[in-house]
Amino acid sequence: MIESRLIPKGKFNDAFDFENREDLLVASMEQSHSDVCLEIDKPGRYKADAIITSEKRILLVVKTADCLPVLVSDKEKIGAVHIGWKGLQNGLFHKTISNFNFSKLKISIGPFAQKCCYEVKEDLELILSRYCLNIENKIYLDLSKEIKDFCSENKIDLEVSDICTIENKKYNSYRRNKTKKRQSSSIWI
């Protein structure tokens, strides 16, 4: 089950009660909508939009405000991925999961801009037509379609949040109000 929490700045450890988990070290990303996927073995901040580790002591964090926060595990490795429309275009999901054992793969997608509210222009529809819907002369992007289809076709365990960050004002949404605030999603072994 995907658990989503809004955490006040500086209260990450308190929100997840890590006081008894001093062994966890944080690895996060300086995200730029790239196709960079790094396999890491140390905590730190990495210039990437996907990080993977098999180290049991490392907590991976991805921050989003409308993009997909994708968490991946095959019981040996874990990954945290940041996918927006540029990530769809550059194939970041497939690049990332190519590092995992498909027979044990589990994927979770946290809150993101859902197809009900993620309106885009015609220029983006030209680039990502297979992920777009036309409803009442408006174009909407379905960010999760590629992952849902892939997991269904390959019988991969998938959880997808039904929370829309644009619609639900409890969540940060860049598209709604240009906020610089982000949700954090994390995974560890």
PDB file of C-alpha atoms in Angstrom:
ATOM      1  CA  MET A   1       0.000   0.000   0.000  1.00  0.00           C
ATOM      2  CA  ILE A   2       1.268   3.464  -0.853  1.00  0.00           C
ATOM      3  CA  GLU A   3       1.408   5.778   2.115  1.00  0.00           C
ATOM      4  CA  SER A   4       1.460   9.513   1.466  1.00  0.00           C
ATOM      5  CA  ARG A   5       2.221  12.092   4.106  1.00  0.00           C
ATOM      6  CA  LEU A   6       2.806  15.812   4.022  1.00  0.00           C
ATOM      7  CA  ILE A   7       5.845  16.563   6.126  1.00  0.00           C
ATOM      8  CA  PRO A   8       6.771  20.033   7.426  1.00  0.00           C
ATOM      9  CA  LYS A   9      10.224  21.180   6.347  1.00  0.00           C
ATOM     10  CA  GLY A  10      12.898  19.814   8.652  1.00  0.00           C
ATOM     11  CA  LYS A  11      10.563  17.180  10.160  1.00  0.00           C
ATOM     12  CA  PHE A  12      11.307  14.226   7.817  1.00  0.00           C
ATOM     13  CA  ASN A  13      12.828  12.018  10.518  1.00  0.00           C
ATOM     14  CA  ASP A  14      10.042  12.835  12.994  1.00  0.00           C
ATOM     15  CA  ALA A  15       7.278  12.014  10.491  1.00  0.00           C
ATOM     16  CA  PHE A  16       8.669   8.553   9.797  1.00  0.00           C
ATOM     17  CA  ASP A  17       9.955   7.909  13.342  1.00  0.00           C
ATOM     18  CA  PHE A  18      13.522   7.170  12.319  1.00  0.00           C
ATOM     19  CA  GLU A  19      14.864   7.732  15.841  1.00  0.00           C
ATOM     20  CA  ASN A  20      15.319   3.980  16.201  1.00  0.00           C
ATOM     21  CA  ARG A  21      16.791   3.680  12.707  1.00  0.00           C
ATOM     22  CA  GLU A  22      20.072   5.573  13.025  1.00  0.00           C
ATOM     23  CA  ASP A  23      21.519   3.144  10.503  1.00  0.00           C
ATOM     24  CA  LEU A  24      19.538   4.715   7.614  1.00  0.00           C
ATOM     25  CA  LEU A  25      21.457   7.138   5.413  1.00  0.00           C
ATOM     26  CA  VAL A  26      19.684   9.386   2.898  1.00  0.00           C
ATOM     27  CA  ALA A  27      20.329   9.559  -0.839  1.00  0.00           C
ATOM     28  CA  SER A  28      18.365  12.130  -2.814  1.00  0.00           C
ATOM     29  CA  MET A  29      18.515  13.729  -6.238  1.00  0.00           C
ATOM     30  CA  GLU A  30      19.082  17.075  -7.861  1.00  0.00           C
ATOM     31  CA  GLN A  31      16.342  16.404 -10.405  1.00  0.00           C
ATOM     32  CA  SER A  32      16.344  18.103 -13.808  1.00  0.00           C
ATOM     33  CA  HIS A  33      13.954  16.016 -15.978  1.00  0.00           C
ATOM     34  CA  SER A  34      16.939  14.134 -17.401  1.00  0.00           C
ATOM     35  CA  ASP A  35      17.329  10.496 -18.424  1.00  0.00           C
ATOM     36  CA  VAL A  36      20.148   9.963 -15.921  1.00  0.00           C
ATOM     37  CA  CYS A  37      19.831   6.797 -13.841  1.00  0.00           C
ATOM     38  CA  LEU A  38      22.627   6.109 -11.347  1.00  0.00           C
ATOM     39  CA  GLU A  39      23.382   3.006  -9.327  1.00  0.00           C
ATOM     40  CA  ILE A  40      24.740   4.226  -5.987  1.00  0.00           C
ATOM     41  CA  ASP A  41      26.294   2.707  -2.868  1.00  0.00           C
ATOM     42  CA  LYS A  42      26.691   5.815  -0.683  1.00  0.00           C
ATOM     43  CA  PRO A  43      24.356   8.461   0.743  1.00  0.00           C
ATOM     44  CA  GLY A  44      24.409  11.913  -0.815  1.00  0.00           C
ATOM     45  CA  ARG A  45      22.736  14.131  -3.373  1.00  0.00           C
ATOM     46  CA  TYR A  46      23.066  12.978  -6.975  1.00  0.00           C
ATOM     47  CA  LYS A  47      22.496  14.770 -10.286  1.00  0.00           C
ATOM     48  CA  ALA A  48      19.962  12.306 -11.658  1.00  0.00           C
ATOM     49  CA  ASP A  49      16.269  11.587 -12.052  1.00  0.00           C
ATOM     50  CA  ALA A  50      16.594   7.958 -10.974  1.00  0.00           C
ATOM     51  CA  ILE A  51      18.771   6.342  -8.324  1.00  0.00           C
ATOM     52  CA  ILE A  52      19.164   2.650  -7.551  1.00  0.00           C
ATOM     53  CA  THR A  53      20.897   0.840  -4.718  1.00  0.00           C
ATOM     54  CA  SER A  54      21.296  -2.621  -3.252  1.00  0.00           C
ATOM     55  CA  GLU A  55      22.686  -1.185   0.010  1.00  0.00           C
ATOM     56  CA  LYS A  56      20.416  -1.943   2.940  1.00  0.00           C
ATOM     57  CA  ARG A  57      21.359   1.197   4.876  1.00  0.00           C
ATOM     58  CA  ILE A  58      20.403   3.748   2.222  1.00  0.00           C
ATOM     59  CA  LEU A  59      17.007   5.484   2.112  1.00  0.00           C
ATOM     60  CA  LEU A  60      16.251   6.736  -1.433  1.00  0.00           C
ATOM     61  CA  VAL A  61      14.177   9.909  -1.759  1.00  0.00           C
ATOM     62  CA  VAL A  62      12.391  11.385  -4.779  1.00  0.00           C
ATOM     63  CA  LYS A  63      10.652  14.778  -4.613  1.00  0.00           C
ATOM     64  CA  THR A  64       7.679  15.710  -6.770  1.00  0.00           C
ATOM     65  CA  ALA A  65       4.949  18.300  -7.172  1.00  0.00           C
ATOM     66  CA  ASP A  66       3.054  16.822 -10.165  1.00  0.00           C
ATOM     67  CA  CYS A  67       5.484  14.341 -11.702  1.00  0.00           C
ATOM     68  CA  LEU A  68       5.368  10.618 -10.971  1.00  0.00           C
ATOM     69  CA  PRO A  69       7.244   9.495  -7.856  1.00  0.00           C
ATOM     70  CA  VAL A  70       8.040   5.909  -8.845  1.00  0.00           C
ATOM     71  CA  LEU A  71       9.425   3.474  -6.262  1.00  0.00           C
ATOM     72  CA  VAL A  72      10.832   0.176  -7.519  1.00  0.00           C
ATOM     73  CA  SER A  73      11.959  -2.997  -5.729  1.00  0.00           C
ATOM     74  CA  ASP A  74      12.946  -6.551  -6.620  1.00  0.00           C
ATOM     75  CA  LYS A  75      13.915  -7.491  -3.026  1.00  0.00           C
ATOM     76  CA  GLU A  76      17.629  -7.200  -3.904  1.00  0.00           C
ATOM     77  CA  LYS A  77      17.643  -3.631  -5.252  1.00  0.00           C
ATOM     78  CA  ILE A  78      15.471  -0.565  -4.842  1.00  0.00           C
ATOM     79  CA  GLY A  79      15.000   2.527  -6.965  1.00  0.00           C
ATOM     80  CA  ALA A  80      13.445   5.980  -6.752  1.00  0.00           C
ATOM     81  CA  VAL A  81      12.475   7.645 -10.027  1.00  0.00           C
ATOM     82  CA  HIS A  82      11.189  11.112 -10.976  1.00  0.00           C
ATOM     83  CA  ILE A  83       9.147  11.011 -14.205  1.00  0.00           C
ATOM     84  CA  GLY A  84       7.379  13.941 -15.834  1.00  0.00           C
ATOM     85  CA  TRP A  85       6.531  14.359 -19.499  1.00  0.00           C
ATOM     86  CA  LYS A  86      10.227  14.661 -20.366  1.00  0.00           C
ATOM     87  CA  GLY A  87      10.898  11.410 -18.507  1.00  0.00           C
ATOM     88  CA  LEU A  88       8.185   9.747 -20.598  1.00  0.00           C
ATOM     89  CA  GLN A  89       9.768  11.118 -23.736  1.00  0.00           C
ATOM     90  CA  ASN A  90      13.301  10.005 -22.863  1.00  0.00           C
ATOM     91  CA  GLY A  91      12.351   6.494 -21.660  1.00  0.00           C
ATOM     92  CA  LEU A  92      13.595   6.877 -18.084  1.00  0.00           C
ATOM     93  CA  PHE A  93      11.239   4.222 -16.694  1.00  0.00           C
ATOM     94  CA  HIS A  94      12.512   1.491 -19.030  1.00  0.00           C
ATOM     95  CA  LYS A  95      16.105   2.585 -18.589  1.00  0.00           C
ATOM     96  CA  THR A  96      15.710   2.285 -14.806  1.00  0.00           C
ATOM     97  CA  ILE A  97      13.900  -1.043 -14.608  1.00  0.00           C
ATOM     98  CA  SER A  98      16.403  -2.683 -16.970  1.00  0.00           C
ATOM     99  CA  ASN A  99      18.601  -2.889 -13.839  1.00  0.00           C
ATOM    100  CA  PHE A 100      16.084  -5.057 -11.946  1.00  0.00           C
ATOM    101  CA  ASN A 101      14.954  -8.702 -11.831  1.00  0.00           C
ATOM    102  CA  PHE A 102      11.540  -8.583 -13.578  1.00  0.00           C
ATOM    103  CA  SER A 103      10.325 -11.800 -11.942  1.00  0.00           C
ATOM    104  CA  LYS A 104      10.416 -10.138  -8.492  1.00  0.00           C
ATOM    105  CA  LEU A 105       9.655  -6.566  -9.535  1.00  0.00           C
ATOM    106  CA  LYS A 106       7.202  -4.415  -7.567  1.00  0.00           C
ATOM    107  CA  ILE A 107       6.399  -0.826  -8.486  1.00  0.00           C
ATOM    108  CA  SER A 108       4.561   1.900  -6.562  1.00  0.00           C
ATOM    109  CA  ILE A 109       3.528   5.294  -7.890  1.00  0.00           C
ATOM    110  CA  GLY A 110       2.670   7.990  -5.359  1.00  0.00           C
ATOM    111  CA  PRO A 111       0.454  11.076  -5.790  1.00  0.00           C
ATOM    112  CA  PHE A 112       0.867  12.874  -9.128  1.00  0.00           C
ATOM    113  CA  ALA A 113      -1.019  15.033 -11.670  1.00  0.00           C
ATOM    114  CA  GLN A 114      -3.734  12.686 -12.914  1.00  0.00           C
ATOM    115  CA  LYS A 115      -5.259  12.634 -16.393  1.00  0.00           C
ATOM    116  CA  CYS A 116      -8.396  14.342 -15.022  1.00  0.00           C
ATOM    117  CA  CYS A 117      -6.505  17.607 -14.521  1.00  0.00           C
ATOM    118  CA  TYR A 118      -3.156  17.489 -16.366  1.00  0.00           C
ATOM    119  CA  GLU A 119      -4.111  19.673 -19.324  1.00  0.00           C
ATOM    120  CA  VAL A 120      -1.437  20.158 -22.010  1.00  0.00           C
ATOM    121  CA  LYS A 121      -1.066  22.007 -25.311  1.00  0.00           C
ATOM    122  CA  GLU A 122      -1.024  20.595 -28.843  1.00  0.00           C
ATOM    123  CA  ASP A 123       2.788  20.723 -29.042  1.00  0.00           C
ATOM    124  CA  LEU A 124       3.052  18.181 -26.235  1.00  0.00           C
ATOM    125  CA  GLU A 125       0.317  16.037 -27.779  1.00  0.00           C
ATOM    126  CA  LEU A 126       2.443  15.809 -30.940  1.00  0.00           C
ATOM    127  CA  ILE A 127       5.368  14.452 -28.914  1.00  0.00           C
ATOM    128  CA  LEU A 128       3.384  12.152 -26.573  1.00  0.00           C
ATOM    129  CA  SER A 129       0.190  11.375 -28.502  1.00  0.00           C
ATOM    130  CA  ARG A 130      -0.159   7.815 -27.167  1.00  0.00           C
ATOM    131  CA  TYR A 131      -0.404   9.193 -23.604  1.00  0.00           C
ATOM    132  CA  CYS A 132      -2.907  11.975 -24.375  1.00  0.00           C
ATOM    133  CA  LEU A 133      -6.691  12.083 -24.202  1.00  0.00           C
ATOM    134  CA  ASN A 134      -8.968  14.554 -25.959  1.00  0.00           C
ATOM    135  CA  ILE A 135     -11.974  15.518 -23.858  1.00  0.00           C
ATOM    136  CA  GLU A 136     -14.299  18.369 -24.825  1.00  0.00           C
ATOM    137  CA  ASN A 137     -11.672  20.040 -27.051  1.00  0.00           C
ATOM    138  CA  LYS A 138      -9.027  19.870 -24.327  1.00  0.00           C
ATOM    139  CA  ILE A 139      -5.912  17.688 -24.242  1.00  0.00           C
ATOM    140  CA  TYR A 140      -4.970  15.804 -21.071  1.00  0.00           C
ATOM    141  CA  LEU A 141      -1.804  13.819 -20.366  1.00  0.00           C
ATOM    142  CA  ASP A 142      -1.925  10.412 -18.667  1.00  0.00           C
ATOM    143  CA  LEU A 143       1.528  10.260 -17.027  1.00  0.00           C
ATOM    144  CA  SER A 144       1.020   6.766 -15.608  1.00  0.00           C
ATOM    145  CA  LYS A 145      -0.307   5.042 -18.763  1.00  0.00           C
ATOM    146  CA  GLU A 146       3.056   3.732 -19.952  1.00  0.00           C
ATOM    147  CA  ILE A 147       3.884   2.149 -16.590  1.00  0.00           C
ATOM    148  CA  LYS A 148       0.359   0.733 -16.118  1.00  0.00           C
ATOM    149  CA  ASP A 149       0.380  -0.814 -19.593  1.00  0.00           C
ATOM    150  CA  PHE A 150       3.875  -2.249 -19.171  1.00  0.00           C
ATOM    151  CA  CYS A 151       3.092  -3.773 -15.776  1.00  0.00           C
ATOM    152  CA  SER A 152      -0.188  -5.231 -17.007  1.00  0.00           C
ATOM    153  CA  GLU A 153       1.443  -6.788 -20.092  1.00  0.00           C
ATOM    154  CA  ASN A 154       4.332  -8.218 -18.051  1.00  0.00           C
ATOM    155  CA  LYS A 155       2.326  -9.231 -14.946  1.00  0.00           C
ATOM    156  CA  ILE A 156       4.357  -6.952 -12.687  1.00  0.00           C
ATOM    157  CA  ASP A 157       2.959  -6.011  -9.264  1.00  0.00           C
ATOM    158  CA  LEU A 158       1.890  -2.347  -9.412  1.00  0.00           C
ATOM    159  CA  GLU A 159       0.284   0.110  -6.977  1.00  0.00           C
ATOM    160  CA  VAL A 160      -0.866   3.489  -8.277  1.00  0.00           C
ATOM    161  CA  SER A 161      -2.106   6.314  -6.091  1.00  0.00           C
ATOM    162  CA  ASP A 162      -5.431   7.815  -7.150  1.00  0.00           C
ATOM    163  CA  ILE A 163      -4.534  11.173  -5.555  1.00  0.00           C
ATOM    164  CA  CYS A 164      -4.302  14.016  -8.067  1.00  0.00           C
ATOM    165  CA  THR A 165      -1.821  16.659  -6.922  1.00  0.00           C
ATOM    166  CA  ILE A 166      -3.524  19.328  -9.052  1.00  0.00           C
ATOM    167  CA  GLU A 167      -6.997  18.631  -7.688  1.00  0.00           C
ATOM    168  CA  ASN A 168      -6.165  17.805  -4.042  1.00  0.00           C
ATOM    169  CA  LYS A 169      -5.005  21.020  -2.362  1.00  0.00           C
ATOM    170  CA  LYS A 170      -3.368  19.079   0.484  1.00  0.00           C
ATOM    171  CA  TYR A 171      -0.594  18.235  -1.995  1.00  0.00           C
ATOM    172  CA  ASN A 172       1.937  20.479  -3.657  1.00  0.00           C
ATOM    173  CA  SER A 173       1.278  21.154  -7.340  1.00  0.00           C
ATOM    174  CA  TYR A 174       3.514  23.215  -9.572  1.00  0.00           C
ATOM    175  CA  ARG A 175       0.839  23.275 -12.276  1.00  0.00           C
ATOM    176  CA  ARG A 176      -1.792  24.581  -9.854  1.00  0.00           C
ATOM    177  CA  ASN A 177       0.158  27.460  -8.285  1.00  0.00           C
ATOM    178  CA  LYS A 178       3.876  27.339  -9.325  1.00  0.00           C
ATOM    179  CA  THR A 179       4.912  26.287  -5.802  1.00  0.00           C
ATOM    180  CA  LYS A 180       8.511  25.420  -5.042  1.00  0.00           C
ATOM    181  CA  LYS A 181       7.370  22.966  -2.335  1.00  0.00           C
ATOM    182  CA  ARG A 182       7.530  19.224  -3.020  1.00  0.00           C
ATOM    183  CA  GLN A 183       6.233  15.928  -1.628  1.00  0.00           C
ATOM    184  CA  SER A 184       8.873  13.372  -0.686  1.00  0.00           C
ATOM    185  CA  SER A 185       8.529   9.680  -1.443  1.00  0.00           C
ATOM    186  CA  SER A 186      11.045   7.222  -0.075  1.00  0.00           C
ATOM    187  CA  ILE A 187      12.054   3.586  -0.168  1.00  0.00           C
ATOM    188  CA  TRP A 188      14.610   1.473   1.660  1.00  0.00           C
ATOM    189  CA  ILE A 189      15.486  -2.182   2.093  1.00  0.00           C
TER     190      ILE A 189
END
